[in-house]
């Protein structure tokens, strides 16, 4: 199992600043959650290109620490600047001109672009003896199609560095796979020398896992997700405009299934015509899939003459669209207001969605390749569409993770992902889904630390953060143990979710809203929380600055400690609370698995 190489070094090389950061650059907006935070500085600073160039130069200059070799190339994926001036450039790598799987790294610079250290997904140097495959692309496509039972698209030659070796391979996307729900896509990696299948993973992230579906079937009967208040909203239409003023932003109202009456950003296209498309949220738009499986462009736009949407029941096809658009924009608002993140990818673009996707589909998905949310109507296990707020926020957070650390399973089998990075991915999606609920503060969908509480389960919830083992899935881990490295991702997610809850709220019994929590600890020690906002800020900064595709739980501990140090300082109450929260779920420096470089200083 690979672990990211997180290192903090003394400043070794100072790269001169060449220009001043100006408004409109692609750098993410800085944020700071300290009570008395200094104002972000703009000088000395660099435009994005200069920051990337400085980070790339530093990566090659410190090759022994970064693992970058002379045959490697680095392409910037994201560039972030902190209020105190630190800069972080996330790179994807090529080797001998080929994309590298598991070769991602982050280079950290100070405010003057001096090298501070690197976080890397793999701890070995890349070297393939040849880039000439013995297996043809046609053979690789045939193997991938047979494994994923679908239609193989183009076979791309890559270098696979994910398992401690460096292997020439093909990456093949297989569409209309019969091993995934409603013919989704899978990514199959085939060894280009031996023809062996190295991995087979689903492209879209489903909310309801295959294991959960099986358990739901075993429980018998159909679940009736708990809908919210169904009263119709009052009409909201802006003042009349001249024909030349269209299209124009407007504010409508929607009657949702789960969240009661909600306000919706819409587009007025004429004097008495409206489109369910929100220009204030990056043109976020929901369309009707017509119970088929089209691309977003093939979906039917929702339009009307009143700017009132849905009637709170499944009888109106727009009702599910109200929940979907409300959930998406609430999630976008949370990330922007809390962290300055503008859009799922941080580029200001909104999210697309298709409701009524497929026939009797009991799931909701985030499709990273299409940047689209897909919502089924239920029908076999669920009686209502899965357009609940925390489902949407969970799935969109998978999109945020994909755009940043891109946490990947160590293996996948039969549509099921395994390993600590995949479990951390699921955990972060649960963590920020609860944060979105709290930020939305909707009385029709009260916020809590429960996931799927509206799905109609006998337990009253699918998962919970204070004591994960109480969830419907039953065998979710409360504490880390060595077996976690190969545990199914939803089962393993409880470890870091529990650490987050303890950091935010502390251990022991308490009532928050209408829910009573009683969070235990591994060693019986008492843990004091620092509050949800501070805990979320630390986990978000850790995700975006210090996590990479192979980050496991011990690396996540290191990443959150570094984030707490950045925001509050190494001597702060918050830093010490992070350390105690991880120890309370049995993740410590002392039990870091042998061979992990997570706490090992890099040579330079």
PDB file of N, CA and C in Angstrom, residues 399-440:
ATOM      1  N   UNK A 399     -17.244  15.121  -6.303  1.00  0.00           N
ATOM      2  CA  UNK A 399     -16.722  15.957  -7.382  1.00  0.00           C
ATOM      3  C   UNK A 399     -15.600  16.862  -6.917  1.00  0.00           C
ATOM      4  N   UNK A 400     -15.741  17.445  -5.709  1.00  0.00           N
ATOM      5  CA  UNK A 400     -14.679  18.285  -5.155  1.00  0.00           C
ATOM      6  C   UNK A 400     -13.425  17.457  -4.908  1.00  0.00           C
ATOM      7  N   UNK A 401     -13.605  16.262  -4.345  1.00  0.00           N
ATOM      8  CA  UNK A 401     -12.454  15.375  -4.113  1.00  0.00           C
ATOM      9  C   UNK A 401     -11.797  15.003  -5.437  1.00  0.00           C
ATOM     10  N   UNK A 402     -12.595  14.693  -6.434  1.00  0.00           N
ATOM     11  CA  UNK A 402     -12.061  14.352  -7.758  1.00  0.00           C
ATOM     12  C   UNK A 402     -11.251  15.499  -8.334  1.00  0.00           C
ATOM     13  N   UNK A 403     -11.693  16.734  -8.096  1.00  0.00           N
ATOM     14  CA  UNK A 403     -11.006  17.908  -8.645  1.00  0.00           C
ATOM     15  C   UNK A 403      -9.756  18.271  -7.859  1.00  0.00           C
ATOM     16  N   UNK A 404      -9.599  17.696  -6.665  1.00  0.00           N
ATOM     17  CA  UNK A 404      -8.449  18.041  -5.815  1.00  0.00           C
ATOM     18  C   UNK A 404      -7.578  16.804  -5.606  1.00  0.00           C
ATOM     19  N   UNK A 405      -7.740  16.113  -4.492  1.00  0.00           N
ATOM     20  CA  UNK A 405      -6.863  14.983  -4.166  1.00  0.00           C
ATOM     21  C   UNK A 405      -7.109  13.776  -5.056  1.00  0.00           C
ATOM     22  N   UNK A 406      -8.320  13.625  -5.592  1.00  0.00           N
ATOM     23  CA  UNK A 406      -8.667  12.498  -6.459  1.00  0.00           C
ATOM     24  C   UNK A 406      -8.348  11.166  -5.774  1.00  0.00           C
ATOM     25  N   UNK A 407      -8.813  11.013  -4.544  1.00  0.00           N
ATOM     26  CA  UNK A 407      -8.557   9.804  -3.756  1.00  0.00           C
ATOM     27  C   UNK A 407      -9.076   8.574  -4.482  1.00  0.00           C
ATOM     28  N   UNK A 408      -8.221   7.576  -4.637  1.00  0.00           N
ATOM     29  CA  UNK A 408      -8.528   6.413  -5.452  1.00  0.00           C
ATOM     30  C   UNK A 408      -8.520   5.127  -4.635  1.00  0.00           C
ATOM     31  N   UNK A 409      -9.364   4.148  -4.997  1.00  0.00           N
ATOM     32  CA  UNK A 409      -9.330   2.864  -4.290  1.00  0.00           C
ATOM     33  C   UNK A 409      -8.015   2.137  -4.547  1.00  0.00           C
ATOM     34  N   UNK A 410      -7.599   1.340  -3.569  1.00  0.00           N
ATOM     35  CA  UNK A 410      -6.417   0.505  -3.795  1.00  0.00           C
ATOM     36  C   UNK A 410      -6.756  -0.683  -4.680  1.00  0.00           C
ATOM     37  N   UNK A 411      -8.033  -1.071  -4.680  1.00  0.00           N
ATOM     38  CA  UNK A 411      -8.517  -2.082  -5.621  1.00  0.00           C
ATOM     39  C   UNK A 411     -10.027  -1.957  -5.718  1.00  0.00           C
ATOM     40  N   UNK A 412     -10.588  -2.535  -6.753  1.00  0.00           N
ATOM     41  CA  UNK A 412     -12.037  -2.548  -6.936  1.00  0.00           C
ATOM     42  C   UNK A 412     -12.439  -3.912  -7.479  1.00  0.00           C
ATOM     43  N   UNK A 413     -13.600  -4.364  -7.065  1.00  0.00           N
ATOM     44  CA  UNK A 413     -14.078  -5.677  -7.495  1.00  0.00           C
ATOM     45  C   UNK A 413     -15.593  -5.668  -7.532  1.00  0.00           C
ATOM     46  N   UNK A 414     -16.144  -6.032  -8.681  1.00  0.00           N
ATOM     47  CA  UNK A 414     -17.589  -6.130  -8.794  1.00  0.00           C
ATOM     48  C   UNK A 414     -18.330  -4.856  -8.462  1.00  0.00           C
ATOM     49  N   UNK A 415     -17.772  -3.712  -8.816  1.00  0.00           N
ATOM     50  CA  UNK A 415     -18.418  -2.441  -8.522  1.00  0.00           C
ATOM     51  C   UNK A 415     -18.167  -1.932  -7.124  1.00  0.00           C
ATOM     52  N   UNK A 416     -17.347  -2.643  -6.357  1.00  0.00           N
ATOM     53  CA  UNK A 416     -17.060  -2.272  -4.982  1.00  0.00           C
ATOM     54  C   UNK A 416     -15.627  -1.778  -4.854  1.00  0.00           C
ATOM     55  N   UNK A 417     -15.442  -0.645  -4.174  1.00  0.00           N
ATOM     56  CA  UNK A 417     -14.110  -0.075  -3.976  1.00  0.00           C
ATOM     57  C   UNK A 417     -13.590  -0.441  -2.593  1.00  0.00           C
ATOM     58  N   UNK A 418     -12.270  -0.682  -2.516  1.00  0.00           N
ATOM     59  CA  UNK A 418     -11.625  -1.061  -1.272  1.00  0.00           C
ATOM     60  C   UNK A 418     -10.435  -0.145  -1.009  1.00  0.00           C
ATOM     61  N   UNK A 419     -10.051  -0.079   0.258  1.00  0.00           N
ATOM     62  CA  UNK A 419      -8.838   0.631   0.617  1.00  0.00           C
ATOM     63  C   UNK A 419      -9.093   1.936   1.348  1.00  0.00           C
ATOM     64  N   UNK A 420      -8.072   2.384   2.067  1.00  0.00           N
ATOM     65  CA  UNK A 420      -8.207   3.580   2.897  1.00  0.00           C
ATOM     66  C   UNK A 420      -8.419   4.862   2.102  1.00  0.00           C
ATOM     67  N   UNK A 421      -7.724   5.093   0.966  1.00  0.00           N
ATOM     68  CA  UNK A 421      -8.014   6.325   0.221  1.00  0.00           C
ATOM     69  C   UNK A 421      -9.471   6.407  -0.235  1.00  0.00           C
ATOM     70  N   UNK A 422     -10.030   5.280  -0.695  1.00  0.00           N
ATOM     71  CA  UNK A 422     -11.434   5.271  -1.112  1.00  0.00           C
ATOM     72  C   UNK A 422     -12.351   5.494   0.079  1.00  0.00           C
ATOM     73  N   UNK A 423     -12.000   4.915   1.236  1.00  0.00           N
ATOM     74  CA  UNK A 423     -12.797   5.124   2.447  1.00  0.00           C
ATOM     75  C   UNK A 423     -12.750   6.581   2.880  1.00  0.00           C
ATOM     76  N   UNK A 424     -11.584   7.195   2.773  1.00  0.00           N
ATOM     77  CA  UNK A 424     -11.443   8.615   3.104  1.00  0.00           C
ATOM     78  C   UNK A 424     -12.290   9.470   2.161  1.00  0.00           C
ATOM     79  N   UNK A 425     -12.355   9.088   0.900  1.00  0.00           N
ATOM     80  CA  UNK A 425     -13.196   9.776  -0.078  1.00  0.00           C
ATOM     81  C   UNK A 425     -14.654   9.739   0.369  1.00  0.00           C
ATOM     82  N   UNK A 426     -15.144   8.543   0.744  1.00  0.00           N
ATOM     83  CA  UNK A 426     -16.529   8.420   1.214  1.00  0.00           C
ATOM     84  C   UNK A 426     -16.751   9.234   2.491  1.00  0.00           C
ATOM     85  N   UNK A 427     -15.775   9.197   3.379  1.00  0.00           N
ATOM     86  CA  UNK A 427     -15.891   9.920   4.643  1.00  0.00           C
ATOM     87  C   UNK A 427     -15.992  11.418   4.419  1.00  0.00           C
ATOM     88  N   UNK A 428     -15.115  11.972   3.592  1.00  0.00           N
ATOM     89  CA  UNK A 428     -15.157  13.408   3.330  1.00  0.00           C
ATOM     90  C   UNK A 428     -16.490  13.815   2.719  1.00  0.00           C
ATOM     91  N   UNK A 429     -17.040  12.950   1.884  1.00  0.00           N
ATOM     92  CA  UNK A 429     -18.344  13.244   1.283  1.00  0.00           C
ATOM     93  C   UNK A 429     -19.440  13.257   2.345  1.00  0.00           C
ATOM     94  N   UNK A 430     -19.356  12.368   3.324  1.00  0.00           N
ATOM     95  CA  UNK A 430     -20.316  12.391   4.437  1.00  0.00           C
ATOM     96  C   UNK A 430     -20.107  13.617   5.324  1.00  0.00           C
ATOM     97  N   UNK A 431     -18.852  13.916   5.616  1.00  0.00           N
ATOM     98  CA  UNK A 431     -18.531  15.054   6.484  1.00  0.00           C
ATOM     99  C   UNK A 431     -19.092  16.350   5.915  1.00  0.00           C
ATOM    100  N   UNK A 432     -18.806  16.619   4.641  1.00  0.00           N
ATOM    101  CA  UNK A 432     -19.238  17.893   4.071  1.00  0.00           C
ATOM    102  C   UNK A 432     -20.718  17.890   3.711  1.00  0.00           C
ATOM    103  N   UNK A 433     -21.313  16.693   3.543  1.00  0.00           N
ATOM    104  CA  UNK A 433     -22.773  16.639   3.360  1.00  0.00           C
ATOM    105  C   UNK A 433     -23.481  17.128   4.622  1.00  0.00           C
ATOM    106  N   UNK A 434     -22.973  16.720   5.790  1.00  0.00           N
ATOM    107  CA  UNK A 434     -23.579  17.219   7.034  1.00  0.00           C
ATOM    108  C   UNK A 434     -23.329  18.714   7.183  1.00  0.00           C
ATOM    109  N   UNK A 435     -22.156  19.173   6.770  1.00  0.00           N
ATOM    110  CA  UNK A 435     -21.848  20.609   6.856  1.00  0.00           C
ATOM    111  C   UNK A 435     -22.786  21.427   5.980  1.00  0.00           C
ATOM    112  N   UNK A 436     -23.117  20.908   4.801  1.00  0.00           N
ATOM    113  CA  UNK A 436     -24.054  21.600   3.914  1.00  0.00           C
ATOM    114  C   UNK A 436     -25.421  21.696   4.575  1.00  0.00           C
ATOM    115  N   UNK A 437     -25.870  20.605   5.195  1.00  0.00           N
ATOM    116  CA  UNK A 437     -27.160  20.645   5.895  1.00  0.00           C
ATOM    117  C   UNK A 437     -27.178  21.716   6.971  1.00  0.00           C
ATOM    118  N   UNK A 438     -26.124  21.778   7.780  1.00  0.00           N
ATOM    119  CA  UNK A 438     -26.077  22.784   8.837  1.00  0.00           C
ATOM    120  C   UNK A 438     -26.068  24.195   8.255  1.00  0.00           C
ATOM    121  N   UNK A 439     -25.331  24.382   7.172  1.00  0.00           N
ATOM    122  CA  UNK A 439     -25.266  25.707   6.557  1.00  0.00           C
ATOM    123  C   UNK A 439     -26.608  26.110   5.959  1.00  0.00           C
ATOM    124  N   UNK A 440     -27.325  25.139   5.363  1.00  0.00           N
ATOM    125  CA  UNK A 440     -28.624  25.441   4.753  1.00  0.00           C
ATOM    126  C   UNK A 440     -29.666  25.772   5.817  1.00  0.00           C
TER     127      UNK A 440
END
